[in-house]
Coordinates of C-alpha atoms in Angstrom, one line a residue:
Chain L
M348 CA 1.3 10.4 25.4
S349 CA 3.9 13.0 24.3
R350 CA 6.2 10.1 23.4
I351 CA 3.6 8.9 20.9
Y352 CA 3.3 12.3 19.2
V353 CA 7.0 13.0 19.3
G354 CA 7.7 9.5 17.9
L355 CA 5.2 9.9 15.1
A356 CA 6.5 13.3 14.2
G357 CA 10.1 12.1 14.3
L358 CA 9.4 9.1 12.1
N359 CA 7.5 11.2 9.5
A360 CA 10.3 13.7 9.5
I361 CA 12.8 10.9 8.7
Y362 CA 10.6 9.9 5.7
L363 CA 10.4 13.4 4.6
V364 CA 14.1 14.2 4.8
T365 CA 15.0 11.0 3.1
G366 CA 12.5 11.7 0.4
Y367 CA 13.8 15.2 -0.3
A368 CA 17.4 13.8 -0.4
L369 CA 16.3 11.4 -3.1
L370 CA 14.5 14.1 -5.0
Y371 CA 17.7 16.3 -4.7
A372 CA 19.8 13.5 -6.0
T373 CA 17.5 13.0 -9.0
G374 CA 17.5 16.8 -9.7
L375 CA 13.8 17.1 -9.1
A376 CA 14.3 19.3 -6.0
R377 CA 16.8 22.0 -5.5
L378 CA 16.0 22.4 -1.8
R379 CA 14.4 25.8 -2.2
V380 CA 11.2 27.2 -0.8
R381 CA 9.3 26.4 -4.0
D382 CA 10.2 22.7 -3.5
L383 CA 7.5 22.7 -0.7
R384 CA 5.1 21.8 -3.6
L385 CA 7.0 18.4 -3.7
V386 CA 6.2 17.6 -0.1
G387 CA 3.8 14.7 -1.0
L388 CA 6.3 13.2 -3.5
A389 CA 9.1 13.5 -1.0
Y390 CA 7.1 11.8 1.7
L391 CA 6.0 9.0 -0.5
A392 CA 9.4 8.5 -2.0
G393 CA 11.0 8.6 1.5
W394 CA 8.6 6.2 2.9
A395 CA 9.2 3.8 0.0
L396 CA 13.0 4.1 0.1
M397 CA 13.1 3.6 3.9
G398 CA 10.7 0.7 3.6
V399 CA 13.0 -1.0 1.1
L400 CA 16.1 -0.2 3.2
L401 CA 14.6 -1.4 6.5
S402 CA 13.3 -4.6 4.9
F403 CA 16.8 -5.4 3.7
V404 CA 18.1 -4.5 7.2
V405 CA 15.9 -7.1 8.9
M406 CA 16.6 -9.7 6.2
A407 CA 20.3 -9.2 6.9
G408 CA 19.6 -10.1 10.5
I409 CA 20.3 -6.6 11.9
E410 CA 18.1 -5.7 14.8
L411 CA 15.6 -3.1 13.9
R412 CA 15.6 -0.3 16.5
P413 CA 14.9 3.4 16.3
I414 CA 18.7 4.1 16.2
V415 CA 19.1 1.8 13.3
V416 CA 16.2 3.5 11.5
I417 CA 17.8 6.9 12.0
A418 CA 21.2 5.5 10.8
A419 CA 19.6 4.0 7.7
G420 CA 17.9 7.4 7.0
L421 CA 21.2 9.2 7.5
L422 CA 23.0 6.8 5.2
A423 CA 20.4 7.3 2.5
V424 CA 20.8 11.1 2.8
V425 CA 24.6 10.9 2.6
V426 CA 24.5 8.6 -0.5
C427 CA 21.9 10.8 -2.2
A428 CA 24.0 14.0 -1.5
A429 CA 27.1 12.3 -2.7
A430 CA 25.3 11.1 -5.9
A431 CA 24.0 14.6 -6.5
R432 CA 27.5 16.1 -6.1
R433 CA 29.3 13.5 -8.3
R434 CA 26.7 13.2 -11.1
P435 CA 24.3 16.1 -10.9
N436 CA 21.1 15.5 -12.9
R437 CA 19.1 18.2 -14.5
L438 CA 15.5 18.2 -15.7
P439 CA 14.1 20.7 -18.2
P440 CA 12.8 23.8 -16.4
F441 CA 9.1 24.2 -15.8
A442 CA 7.1 25.6 -18.7
A443 CA 5.5 29.0 -18.1
R444 CA 1.8 28.8 -17.8
A445 CA -0.7 31.1 -19.3
W446 CA -4.0 31.4 -17.4
S447 CA -7.6 31.8 -18.1
L448 CA -10.5 32.2 -15.7
P449 CA -12.3 28.9 -16.4
A450 CA -9.0 27.1 -15.9
V451 CA -8.3 28.8 -12.6
V452 CA -11.9 28.0 -11.5
A453 CA -11.6 24.3 -12.4
T454 CA -8.2 24.1 -10.7
A455 CA -9.4 25.9 -7.5
A456 CA -12.5 23.7 -7.3
G457 CA -10.5 20.5 -7.7
G458 CA -8.0 21.7 -5.1
A459 CA -10.8 22.6 -2.7
F460 CA -12.4 19.2 -3.1
I461 CA -9.0 17.5 -2.5
A462 CA -8.4 19.6 0.6
I463 CA -11.8 18.9 2.1
A464 CA -11.4 15.1 1.4
A465 CA -7.9 15.1 2.9
V466 CA -8.8 16.9 6.1
S467 CA -11.9 14.7 6.5
A468 CA -9.8 11.6 6.0
L469 CA -7.2 12.7 8.5
V470 CA -9.8 13.6 11.1
T471 CA -11.7 10.4 10.5
S472 CA -8.6 8.3 10.8
W473 CA -7.8 9.9 14.1
A474 CA -11.3 9.8 15.6
S475 CA -12.7 6.6 14.3
A476 CA -12.0 3.0 15.4
W477 CA -9.5 1.1 13.3
V478 CA -11.0 -1.8 11.3
P479 CA -9.6 -5.2 12.3
E480 CA -10.0 -7.0 9.0
L481 CA -9.4 -10.8 9.1
D482 CA -6.1 -10.9 7.2
L483 CA -4.9 -8.0 9.4
L484 CA -5.5 -10.0 12.6
S485 CA -4.1 -13.2 11.3
A486 CA -1.1 -12.1 9.3
W487 CA -0.1 -8.4 8.9
L488 CA -0.4 -7.0 12.4
P489 CA 1.1 -10.1 14.2
R490 CA 4.1 -9.9 11.9
A491 CA 4.4 -6.2 12.7
E492 CA 4.5 -7.1 16.4
I493 CA 7.3 -9.6 15.7
V494 CA 9.3 -6.8 14.2
F495 CA 8.4 -4.5 17.1
Y496 CA 8.9 -6.9 20.0
L497 CA 11.8 -9.0 18.7
H498 CA 13.4 -6.4 16.5
R499 CA 14.0 -9.0 13.8
I500 CA 12.1 -11.5 11.8
D501 CA 12.0 -14.6 13.9
P502 CA 11.5 -17.4 11.3
S503 CA 9.5 -19.8 13.5
Q504 CA 7.2 -17.0 14.7
W505 CA 6.9 -15.6 11.2
A506 CA 5.9 -18.9 9.8
S507 CA 3.3 -19.6 12.5
F508 CA 1.0 -17.1 10.9
I509 CA -0.8 -17.5 7.5
D510 CA 0.9 -16.9 4.2
P511 CA 4.5 -16.5 5.4
W512 CA 5.7 -16.1 1.9
Y513 CA 4.3 -12.5 1.7
P514 CA 7.1 -10.0 1.7
P515 CA 8.0 -8.0 4.8
L516 CA 7.8 -4.3 3.9
V517 CA 4.4 -3.5 5.4
P518 CA 5.0 -5.4 8.7
V519 CA 8.4 -3.7 8.9
S520 CA 6.8 -0.3 8.3
Y521 CA 4.2 -0.9 11.0
G522 CA 6.8 -2.3 13.4
T523 CA 9.0 0.7 12.9
T524 CA 6.0 3.0 13.7
F525 CA 5.4 1.0 17.0
Q526 CA 9.1 1.3 17.9
F527 CA 9.0 5.1 17.4
I528 CA 5.8 5.6 19.4
G529 CA 6.9 3.2 22.1
G530 CA 4.1 0.6 22.1
F531 CA 1.8 -1.6 20.1
H532 CA -0.9 0.9 19.2
P533 CA -2.8 -0.2 16.1
S534 CA -5.2 2.6 16.6
L535 CA -2.6 5.1 15.4
L536 CA -1.7 3.3 12.2
P537 CA -4.8 4.6 10.2
F538 CA -3.5 8.1 10.7
Q539 CA -0.1 7.1 9.2
Q540 CA -1.8 5.3 6.3
T541 CA -4.0 8.3 5.6
L542 CA -0.9 10.5 5.5
L543 CA 0.6 8.1 3.0
G544 CA -2.5 8.1 0.8
I545 CA -2.7 11.9 0.9
S546 CA 1.0 12.1 0.0
F547 CA 0.3 9.9 -2.9
I548 CA -2.3 12.3 -4.3
L549 CA 0.0 15.2 -3.7
A550 CA 2.9 13.3 -5.3
V551 CA 0.9 12.6 -8.5
L552 CA -0.2 16.2 -8.7
A553 CA 3.5 17.2 -8.5
L554 CA 4.6 14.7 -11.1
L555 CA 1.8 15.6 -13.5
D556 CA 2.4 19.3 -13.0
R557 CA 5.3 19.2 -15.5
Y558 CA 3.1 17.9 -18.3
V559 CA -0.5 18.3 -17.5
P560 CA -2.5 21.5 -17.2
R561 CA -3.7 21.9 -13.6
W562 CA -7.3 22.3 -14.7
I563 CA -7.1 18.7 -15.9
S564 CA -5.0 17.2 -13.1
F565 CA -6.7 18.7 -10.1
P566 CA -10.3 17.7 -11.0
S567 CA -9.1 14.2 -12.0
L568 CA -7.3 13.6 -8.7
A569 CA -10.2 15.2 -6.8
L570 CA -12.5 12.6 -8.3
L571 CA -10.2 9.7 -7.2
M572 CA -9.7 11.2 -3.8
T573 CA -13.5 11.4 -3.1
T574 CA -14.4 8.0 -4.6
P575 CA -15.8 5.9 -1.8
W576 CA -13.6 3.0 -2.7
F577 CA -10.5 5.2 -2.4
W578 CA -11.5 7.6 0.4
W579 CA -12.6 5.0 2.8
R580 CA -9.6 2.8 2.2
L581 CA -7.2 5.7 2.9
Q582 CA -7.3 4.5 6.6
S583 CA -7.2 0.8 5.8
L584 CA -4.3 -1.1 7.4
M585 CA -4.4 -3.8 4.7
P586 CA -1.4 -3.5 2.3
D587 CA -3.6 -3.2 -0.8
P588 CA -4.1 0.6 -0.8
T589 CA -0.3 1.0 -0.1
L590 CA 0.4 -1.2 -3.1
S591 CA -1.9 0.8 -5.3
Y592 CA -0.1 4.1 -4.3
L593 CA 3.3 2.6 -5.1
L594 CA 2.3 1.0 -8.4
G595 CA 0.3 4.1 -9.4
A596 CA 3.3 6.4 -8.7
A597 CA 5.6 3.9 -10.5
A598 CA 3.3 3.9 -13.5
V599 CA 3.2 7.7 -13.7
V600 CA 7.0 8.1 -13.5
I601 CA 7.6 5.3 -16.0
V602 CA 5.2 6.8 -18.5
I603 CA 6.9 10.2 -18.0
W604 CA 10.2 8.5 -18.6
L605 CA 8.7 7.0 -21.8
Y606 CA 7.9 10.5 -22.9
E607 CA 11.0 12.2 -21.6
P608 CA 13.9 9.8 -20.9
N609 CA 15.7 11.1 -17.9
G610 CA 17.6 9.2 -15.1
A611 CA 15.4 10.9 -12.5
W612 CA 12.3 9.0 -13.5
I613 CA 14.3 5.7 -13.6
A614 CA 15.6 6.3 -10.0
L615 CA 12.1 7.1 -8.7
G616 CA 10.6 4.1 -10.6
V617 CA 13.1 1.7 -9.1
V618 CA 12.3 3.0 -5.6
F619 CA 8.5 2.7 -6.1
L620 CA 8.7 -0.6 -7.8
G621 CA 11.1 -2.0 -5.2
A622 CA 8.7 -1.0 -2.4
A623 CA 5.7 -2.4 -4.3
A624 CA 7.6 -5.8 -4.8
L625 CA 8.3 -5.9 -1.0
A626 CA 4.8 -4.8 0.0
K627 CA 2.8 -7.7 -1.6
L628 CA 3.4 -10.4 -4.1
E629 CA 1.1 -8.7 -6.6
G630 CA 3.5 -5.8 -6.5
Y631 CA 6.3 -7.8 -7.9
V632 CA 4.1 -9.4 -10.6
F633 CA 2.4 -6.1 -11.6
G634 CA 5.7 -4.2 -11.4
A635 CA 7.4 -6.7 -13.7
I636 CA 4.5 -6.5 -16.2
L637 CA 4.6 -2.7 -16.2
V638 CA 8.4 -2.5 -16.7
A639 CA 8.4 -5.2 -19.5
T640 CA 5.6 -3.5 -21.4
M641 CA 6.9 0.0 -21.1
L642 CA 10.4 -1.1 -22.1
V643 CA 9.1 -2.5 -25.3
A644 CA 7.4 0.8 -26.0
A645 CA 10.5 2.7 -25.0
F646 CA 12.7 0.8 -27.5
V647 CA 10.1 1.5 -30.2
R648 CA 10.1 5.3 -29.3
H649 CA 13.7 5.9 -28.3
R650 CA 15.8 3.0 -29.7
R651 CA 19.1 2.7 -27.9
R652 CA 18.3 5.6 -25.6
A653 CA 15.9 3.3 -23.9
L654 CA 18.7 1.0 -22.7
P655 CA 19.1 2.6 -19.2
G656 CA 15.4 1.7 -18.7
L657 CA 16.5 -1.9 -18.1
L658 CA 17.5 -0.6 -14.7
L659 CA 13.8 -0.5 -13.9
F660 CA 13.9 -4.2 -13.5
L661 CA 15.9 -3.6 -10.3
G662 CA 12.6 -2.7 -8.7
P663 CA 10.8 -6.0 -9.1
A664 CA 14.1 -7.7 -8.4
A665 CA 13.9 -6.5 -4.8
I666 CA 11.9 -9.6 -4.1
V667 CA 15.0 -11.8 -4.7
P668 CA 16.6 -11.2 -1.3
W669 CA 13.3 -12.0 0.4
R670 CA 13.0 -15.3 -1.5
L671 CA 16.5 -16.1 -0.5
W672 CA 15.7 -15.3 3.1
L673 CA 12.7 -17.6 3.1
A674 CA 14.7 -20.4 1.5
T675 CA 17.6 -20.0 3.9
H676 CA 15.3 -20.1 7.0
D677 CA 13.2 -23.0 5.8
V678 CA 10.1 -20.9 5.6
T679 CA 7.5 -21.8 2.9
T680 CA 8.5 -19.7 -0.2
T681 CA 5.3 -20.0 -2.3
N682 CA 1.6 -20.3 -2.1
P683 CA 0.8 -24.0 -2.7
D684 CA -1.8 -22.9 -5.2
F685 CA 1.1 -21.8 -7.5
N686 CA 3.3 -24.8 -7.2
T687 CA 5.0 -25.8 -10.5
P688 CA 3.7 -29.3 -10.8
R689 CA 0.1 -28.0 -10.5
L690 CA 0.4 -25.1 -12.8
S691 CA 2.4 -27.0 -15.5
S692 CA -0.3 -29.8 -15.7
P693 CA -2.1 -29.4 -19.1
T694 CA -5.2 -31.1 -17.7
F695 CA -5.3 -28.7 -14.7
L696 CA -4.9 -25.7 -17.0
A697 CA -7.6 -26.9 -19.3
D698 CA -9.8 -27.5 -16.4
R699 CA -9.3 -23.9 -15.1
A700 CA -9.7 -22.2 -18.5
G701 CA -13.4 -21.5 -17.9
A702 CA -12.5 -20.2 -14.4
L703 CA -10.0 -17.8 -16.0
V704 CA -12.6 -16.4 -18.4
H705 CA -15.1 -16.1 -15.5
S706 CA -12.5 -14.3 -13.4
I707 CA -11.7 -11.8 -16.1
K708 CA -15.4 -11.1 -16.5
L709 CA -15.9 -10.6 -12.8
L710 CA -12.9 -8.4 -12.5
L711 CA -14.0 -6.1 -15.3
V712 CA -17.6 -5.8 -14.0
R713 CA -18.3 -6.7 -10.5
P714 CA -16.1 -5.0 -8.0
W715 CA -17.2 -1.5 -9.0
G716 CA -21.0 -2.1 -9.1
A717 CA -21.5 -0.5 -5.7
F718 CA -19.2 2.5 -6.3
D719 CA -20.6 4.7 -9.0
P720 CA -17.8 7.2 -9.1
T721 CA -15.3 4.4 -9.7
E722 CA -17.2 3.6 -12.8
V723 CA -16.9 7.2 -13.8
I724 CA -13.1 7.0 -13.4
L725 CA -13.0 3.8 -15.5
V726 CA -15.3 5.1 -18.3
A727 CA -13.5 8.5 -18.4
G728 CA -10.1 6.6 -18.5
F729 CA -11.2 4.5 -21.4
I730 CA -12.5 7.5 -23.4
V731 CA -9.2 9.3 -22.8
L732 CA -7.2 6.2 -23.8
I733 CA -9.1 5.9 -27.1
C734 CA -9.0 9.6 -27.9
V735 CA -5.3 10.2 -27.2
A736 CA -4.2 7.1 -29.2
P737 CA -3.9 9.0 -32.5
R738 CA -1.5 11.5 -31.0
I739 CA 0.6 9.3 -28.7
P740 CA -0.1 5.8 -30.1
V741 CA 2.9 4.0 -28.5
I742 CA 2.3 5.4 -25.0
A743 CA -1.4 4.7 -25.2
A744 CA -0.9 1.2 -26.5
A745 CA 1.7 0.5 -23.8
T746 CA -0.6 1.7 -21.1
L747 CA -3.5 -0.3 -22.4
V748 CA -1.4 -3.5 -22.8
S749 CA 0.2 -3.2 -19.3
L750 CA -3.1 -2.7 -17.6
G751 CA -4.7 -5.5 -19.6
L752 CA -1.9 -7.9 -18.7
M753 CA -2.2 -7.0 -15.0
I754 CA -5.9 -7.8 -15.1
V755 CA -5.2 -11.1 -16.8
A756 CA -2.5 -11.9 -14.2
L757 CA -4.8 -11.1 -11.3
A758 CA -7.6 -13.1 -12.9
T759 CA -5.2 -16.1 -13.3
T760 CA -4.5 -15.9 -9.5
Y761 CA -8.2 -16.3 -8.8
A762 CA -8.7 -18.9 -11.4
V763 CA -6.0 -21.3 -10.2
S764 CA -6.9 -20.9 -6.5
R765 CA -8.2 -23.9 -4.5
M766 CA -10.7 -21.6 -2.9
N767 CA -14.3 -21.1 -4.2
L768 CA -13.9 -18.6 -7.0
D769 CA -16.8 -16.4 -6.1
A770 CA -16.1 -16.4 -2.4
Y771 CA -12.4 -15.6 -3.0
F772 CA -13.4 -12.9 -5.4
N773 CA -15.9 -11.2 -3.1
Y774 CA -13.3 -11.1 -0.3
S775 CA -10.4 -9.9 -2.4
A776 CA -11.2 -8.5 -5.8
N777 CA -12.1 -4.9 -5.2
R778 CA -9.3 -4.6 -2.7
V779 CA -6.6 -5.9 -5.0
G780 CA -8.2 -4.8 -8.2
G781 CA -8.4 -1.3 -7.0
T782 CA -4.8 -1.0 -8.0
F783 CA -6.0 -0.8 -11.6
V784 CA -8.5 2.0 -10.8
V785 CA -5.8 4.0 -9.1
A786 CA -3.4 3.5 -12.0
F787 CA -6.1 4.4 -14.5
A788 CA -7.1 7.5 -12.5
T789 CA -3.5 8.8 -12.4
L790 CA -2.5 7.8 -16.0
A791 CA -5.6 9.2 -17.7
P792 CA -4.9 12.9 -17.0
L793 CA -1.2 12.3 -17.8
L794 CA -2.1 10.8 -21.2
L795 CA -4.5 13.7 -21.8
G796 CA -1.8 16.2 -20.9
L797 CA 0.8 14.5 -23.1
A798 CA -1.6 14.3 -26.0
L799 CA -2.3 18.0 -25.7
R800 CA 1.4 18.6 -26.0
E801 CA 1.6 16.5 -29.1
R802 CA -0.4 18.9 -31.2
P803 CA 1.3 19.8 -34.5
A804 CA 3.9 22.6 -34.2
A805 CA 2.4 24.2 -37.3
Q806 CA -0.6 25.2 -35.2
G807 CA 1.6 27.2 -32.9
V808 CA 1.3 24.9 -30.0
E809 CA 4.5 23.6 -28.4
T810 CA 5.9 20.3 -27.2
W811 CA 8.4 19.6 -24.4
E812 CA 11.9 18.6 -25.2
A813 CA 10.8 15.0 -25.9
E814 CA 10.5 14.0 -29.4
P815 CA 7.0 13.8 -31.0
E816 CA 5.4 10.5 -30.8
S817 CA 5.4 10.2 -34.6
T818 CA 9.2 10.2 -35.0
A819 CA 12.0 8.6 -33.1
A820 CA 14.5 11.3 -34.1
P821 CA 15.5 13.9 -31.5
S822 CA 13.8 17.2 -32.1
A823 CA 14.8 20.7 -31.0
P824 CA 13.1 22.1 -27.9
L825 CA 10.2 24.3 -28.7
P826 CA 9.0 27.3 -26.8
A827 CA 7.3 26.7 -23.5
A828 CA 3.8 25.3 -23.5
T829 CA 0.9 27.3 -22.1
G830 CA -0.4 24.2 -20.5
Q831 CA -3.8 25.7 -20.3
G832 CA -5.4 25.5 -23.7
A833 CA -7.6 22.6 -24.6
Chain G
V1229 CA -13.3 19.6 -26.1
L1230 CA -12.8 16.1 -24.8
A1231 CA -10.7 17.4 -21.9
T1232 CA -13.2 20.1 -21.0
G1233 CA -16.1 17.6 -21.1
I1234 CA -14.3 15.2 -18.8
V1235 CA -13.3 17.9 -16.4
V1236 CA -16.9 19.2 -16.1
F1237 CA -18.1 15.6 -15.6
E1238 CA -15.4 14.9 -12.9
L1239 CA -16.1 18.1 -11.0
A1240 CA -19.8 17.4 -10.9
T1241 CA -19.3 13.9 -9.6
T1242 CA -16.7 15.1 -7.1
A1243 CA -19.0 17.8 -5.8
W1244 CA -21.8 15.3 -5.2
R1245 CA -19.3 13.0 -3.3
T1246 CA -17.8 15.8 -1.3
T1247 CA -21.1 16.3 0.5
T1248 CA -20.8 12.9 2.0
V1249 CA -17.2 13.4 2.9
S1250 CA -18.0 16.7 4.6
H1251 CA -20.8 15.1 6.7
T1252 CA -18.3 12.5 7.8
L1253 CA -15.9 15.2 8.7
V1254 CA -18.5 17.1 10.9
E1255 CA -19.5 13.8 12.6
N1256 CA -15.9 13.0 13.5
V1257 CA -15.0 16.5 14.7
R1258 CA -17.9 16.2 17.2
K1259 CA -16.8 12.8 18.5
P1260 CA -15.3 12.9 22.0
P1261 CA -11.6 12.1 22.0
M1262 CA -10.5 8.6 23.0
L1263 CA -7.4 7.5 24.9
V1264 CA -5.0 5.6 22.7
R1265 CA -5.0 2.5 24.9
D1266 CA -8.8 2.4 24.7
A1267 CA -8.8 3.0 20.9
D1268 CA -6.4 0.1 20.5
V1269 CA -8.9 -2.4 21.9
D1270 CA -12.1 -0.7 21.0
P1271 CA -12.7 -2.5 17.7
F1272 CA -12.6 -5.9 19.5
A1273 CA -15.5 -4.9 21.7
F1274 CA -17.8 -6.0 18.8
Y1275 CA -16.5 -9.6 19.2
A1276 CA -15.7 -10.2 22.9
P1277 CA -15.2 -8.5 26.3
T1278 CA -12.0 -6.5 25.9
F1279 CA -11.2 -6.5 29.6
A1280 CA -10.4 -10.2 29.3
M1281 CA -7.9 -9.5 26.6
V1282 CA -6.2 -6.9 28.6
A1283 CA -6.3 -9.1 31.7
A1284 CA -4.6 -11.9 29.7
Q1285 CA -1.7 -9.7 29.0
H1286 CA -1.2 -9.2 32.8
A1287 CA -1.7 -12.8 33.7
V1288 CA 0.6 -14.6 31.2
P1289 CA 4.3 -13.7 31.5
R1290 CA 5.9 -12.1 28.4
N1291 CA 8.4 -14.9 28.0
A1292 CA 5.9 -17.7 28.4
T1293 CA 4.7 -20.3 25.8
Y1294 CA 1.0 -20.6 25.8
T1295 CA -1.8 -22.4 23.9
I1296 CA -5.4 -21.6 23.4
V1297 CA -8.1 -24.2 24.2
T1298 CA -11.6 -23.6 23.0
G1299 CA -14.7 -25.5 24.1
T1300 CA -18.1 -26.1 22.6
E1301 CA -20.2 -25.2 25.6
R1302 CA -21.0 -21.9 24.1
K1303 CA -20.1 -20.2 20.9
A1304 CA -20.1 -16.5 21.4
L1305 CA -17.1 -16.1 19.1
A1306 CA -15.8 -18.5 16.4
A1307 CA -12.9 -20.4 17.8
G1308 CA -10.6 -19.3 14.9
L1309 CA -11.3 -15.7 15.4
F1310 CA -10.9 -16.0 19.2
T1311 CA -7.5 -17.5 18.6
D1312 CA -6.5 -14.8 16.1
I1313 CA -7.5 -12.0 18.4
Y1314 CA -5.7 -13.5 21.5
R1315 CA -2.6 -14.4 19.5
L1316 CA -2.4 -10.8 18.3
W1317 CA -3.0 -9.4 21.7
L1318 CA -0.6 -11.7 23.6
M1319 CA 2.5 -11.1 21.4
P1320 CA 5.5 -11.4 22.1
R1321 CA 4.4 -14.5 24.1
R1322 CA 5.1 -17.6 22.1
Y1323 CA 2.0 -19.5 20.9
T1324 CA 1.9 -23.2 20.4
T1325 CA -0.8 -25.5 19.2
D1326 CA 0.7 -28.3 21.3
L1327 CA -0.8 -28.3 24.8
Q1328 CA 2.1 -30.5 26.1
L1329 CA 4.6 -27.8 25.1
A1330 CA 2.7 -24.9 26.7
D1331 CA 3.4 -23.2 30.1
W1332 CA 0.0 -21.5 30.1
A1333 CA -3.3 -22.1 28.5
I1334 CA -6.0 -19.6 27.6
T1335 CA -9.3 -21.4 27.9
Y1336 CA -12.4 -20.3 26.1
F1337 CA -15.7 -21.8 27.3
K1338 CA -13.8 -25.0 28.3
P1339 CA -13.5 -26.1 32.0
S1340 CA -9.9 -26.0 33.1
E1341 CA -10.3 -29.5 34.6
I1342 CA -10.7 -31.2 31.3
I1343 CA -8.2 -29.4 29.0
G1344 CA -5.9 -32.4 29.1
R1345 CA -3.2 -31.2 31.6
K1346 CA -2.9 -30.6 35.3
Y1347 CA -2.8 -27.0 36.3
I1348 CA -1.5 -25.1 39.3
E1349 CA -3.3 -21.8 39.0
E1350 CA -6.4 -20.5 37.3
I1351 CA -7.0 -16.8 36.8
G1352 CA -10.5 -15.7 35.7
L1353 CA -10.2 -13.1 32.8
G1354 CA -13.8 -12.7 31.9
P1355 CA -17.0 -14.6 31.1
G1356 CA -15.9 -18.0 29.9
V1357 CA -12.2 -17.0 29.6
N1358 CA -9.5 -18.2 31.9
A1359 CA -5.7 -18.1 32.0
V1360 CA -4.4 -21.4 33.4
K1361 CA -0.9 -21.9 34.6
L1362 CA -0.1 -25.5 33.7
A1363 CA 1.8 -27.9 35.9
P1364 CA 5.3 -28.8 34.6
N1365 CA 5.2 -31.8 32.3
I1366 CA 7.2 -34.7 33.8
R1367 CA 8.9 -36.2 30.9
P1368 CA 10.4 -39.7 31.1

C-alpha cells in the first residue's frame, strides 16, 4: 500500500518540479516563496510537458519505465534551466493592488467556494467508485494497460481496440501512473484527474491575476468549479475534461499574449496546445483554429511583432509524429467517417448540409438544458463579450470567431458521422462541447479585466505595458493599475 | 457596473451550488474506506460477479492467447460489454477473435463442449463463466 502512495507522490512531484522549471525558463517564476501561488500552473504545465515528452518517448520506441520518466523529467529541468540562463526572459512586474471591503469580501467568498468544491472533489474521488464509461473500457484504459504492461505501444494490441487513430497522451499518462504505483489500479486515477482539474482552476487564477481584479476572477472560477457539469467530471477518466483544461489554459495564455506579446506566453501556449493535440483529435483541430484566429488578430494589433506567434503552430503540429507512427506501423490513421473521397463528394456534402445546421442548433441549445449554472456561464460570457467589444474590439472579435469556428468544427464532426445524429449527440456532445464552456468561463473574466484596463488614460486609470487596443503604436508604460475599481 | 452585476450573480449561483457540493463532501467523509484492490473491481459489480473476473486472472497465464466465447442461453450481460470488461481485466494476455489461434477460451453461458474446439481443462470462474484450456491445434 505504501508503494502506491509513495509512487503517486513521486510522480506528482516530478510534474510539479518540471512545471516550475518551465515557469522559471519563461520568467514567470523566480523560485521564491511567493511563487507558491503558481503551484497549480506549475502542476498543469508540468503534466502537459511530461505528457508530450513521454508520448514522444513511446513513439520513438523507447520502453517507458519509471527510470525513463525520471530521466525525461530531469532532461526537461536541465533544458529549462539552460534556457533561463542563456536567454533570461522578464515579464513586467505585478501591479500594486488597492483594496476595498466589497472587493475583499467577493474575493474571499469566491476563494472559499473554490476551496470547498476542491476539497469535496478530492474526497469524493478518493472515496467513491470510479465510473467505467463505455469508451473507457473499450479504448482508453486498455491502451493505458498496454503502456503499463508492455512499456511501449504494441501496434497489433493498440489496433485491436476501437479508434486506434486517437493520440496516445492520455493512455501514456495513465500507464505512467500505473507504473509508479506498481499495478493496474484504475480506482486511483480519479484522484489524479481531480488534482489535474483543481490545478487547472488554480492555474487560471494565477494567469488572470496579472490582469484581472481578484473580485472578478475568483467568483467567475468559483462558478465554473461548482457547476455540476464541471464538478462531477473532475474525476472522470475520459479525456474530454483533460482536453478542456489544456485548451482552456491555452486560450487564456494566447489571449494574454495577444494583449501583451511576450515569449513566456508563447512557450506555455505551445506546451498546452501540444498536449491537447496529443490528448484527443479535437485538441489538434480546436488548437489549430485557436492559433489561426488569434494570429490574425495579433497581426492586426501588433503587425510584425506578432511574427513569433507563428511558433504557436508547433503545438497542434505535435500530432505529426503520431500520424507518422500510425502510418509506419500500418495502423489505421483516420476515422473512416472523415475519409477524403467521402468528404470531397459534393452530393454527400449537400446531403449533410441539413445535418450540419441541426448539429449546430443542438450544440448551442441542448447539452446544457439539465445544468442551469452552465447556462449562467454562457449567458454571462456572452454579455461580457458584447460589453467589452467597444474597448478591446480585436481581442473580443478574435475570441468570438475562434469559439464560433470550434463549434462549427465540432458540429461538422457530428454531421458527417455515419452514426445516428441524435444518438451520437446524446452520447458525446456535452462531454466534448464542454470545452467551449470551460474556455468561455476562463476567457470571460480575462476579457472583462482587460477591458477595465483599457479605460481612457485621461480618466486617471492606467493600462499595462501593452498598447491600447485602439492603436497599434507602442505606448509608454503607465502607472500601476489598482485592479480593484469597476 | 456590469462587472459588479455579473459577480453578484455568479456568487449567488455558486452559493446555491455549494450546498450540494458540501452535502456530497459530508457523505463521502462518512463512507468506510475501501481497499484499493476492491475499489478497482467494485464498479463492475453492477454488471457481473467480480470474483469471476479476478479468478480469470489467476486461471489464464499472463503470456497466453485467449478468446471469449459468448452463448445465448442466458443474457445477464450484453456480449460486447462482457468482452470489453474481460479484455480489460485480462491484459496483458493477448486477445484474439479467432478460436483456432487461442490457447484459452473464456466462455460465457456457453457449454465448453460445443465451443468448437477440444479442451483439456475447464476451470469454473463463476455462474455461467468458465476458463477453458484448449487442446493444441494439430495443423496439417
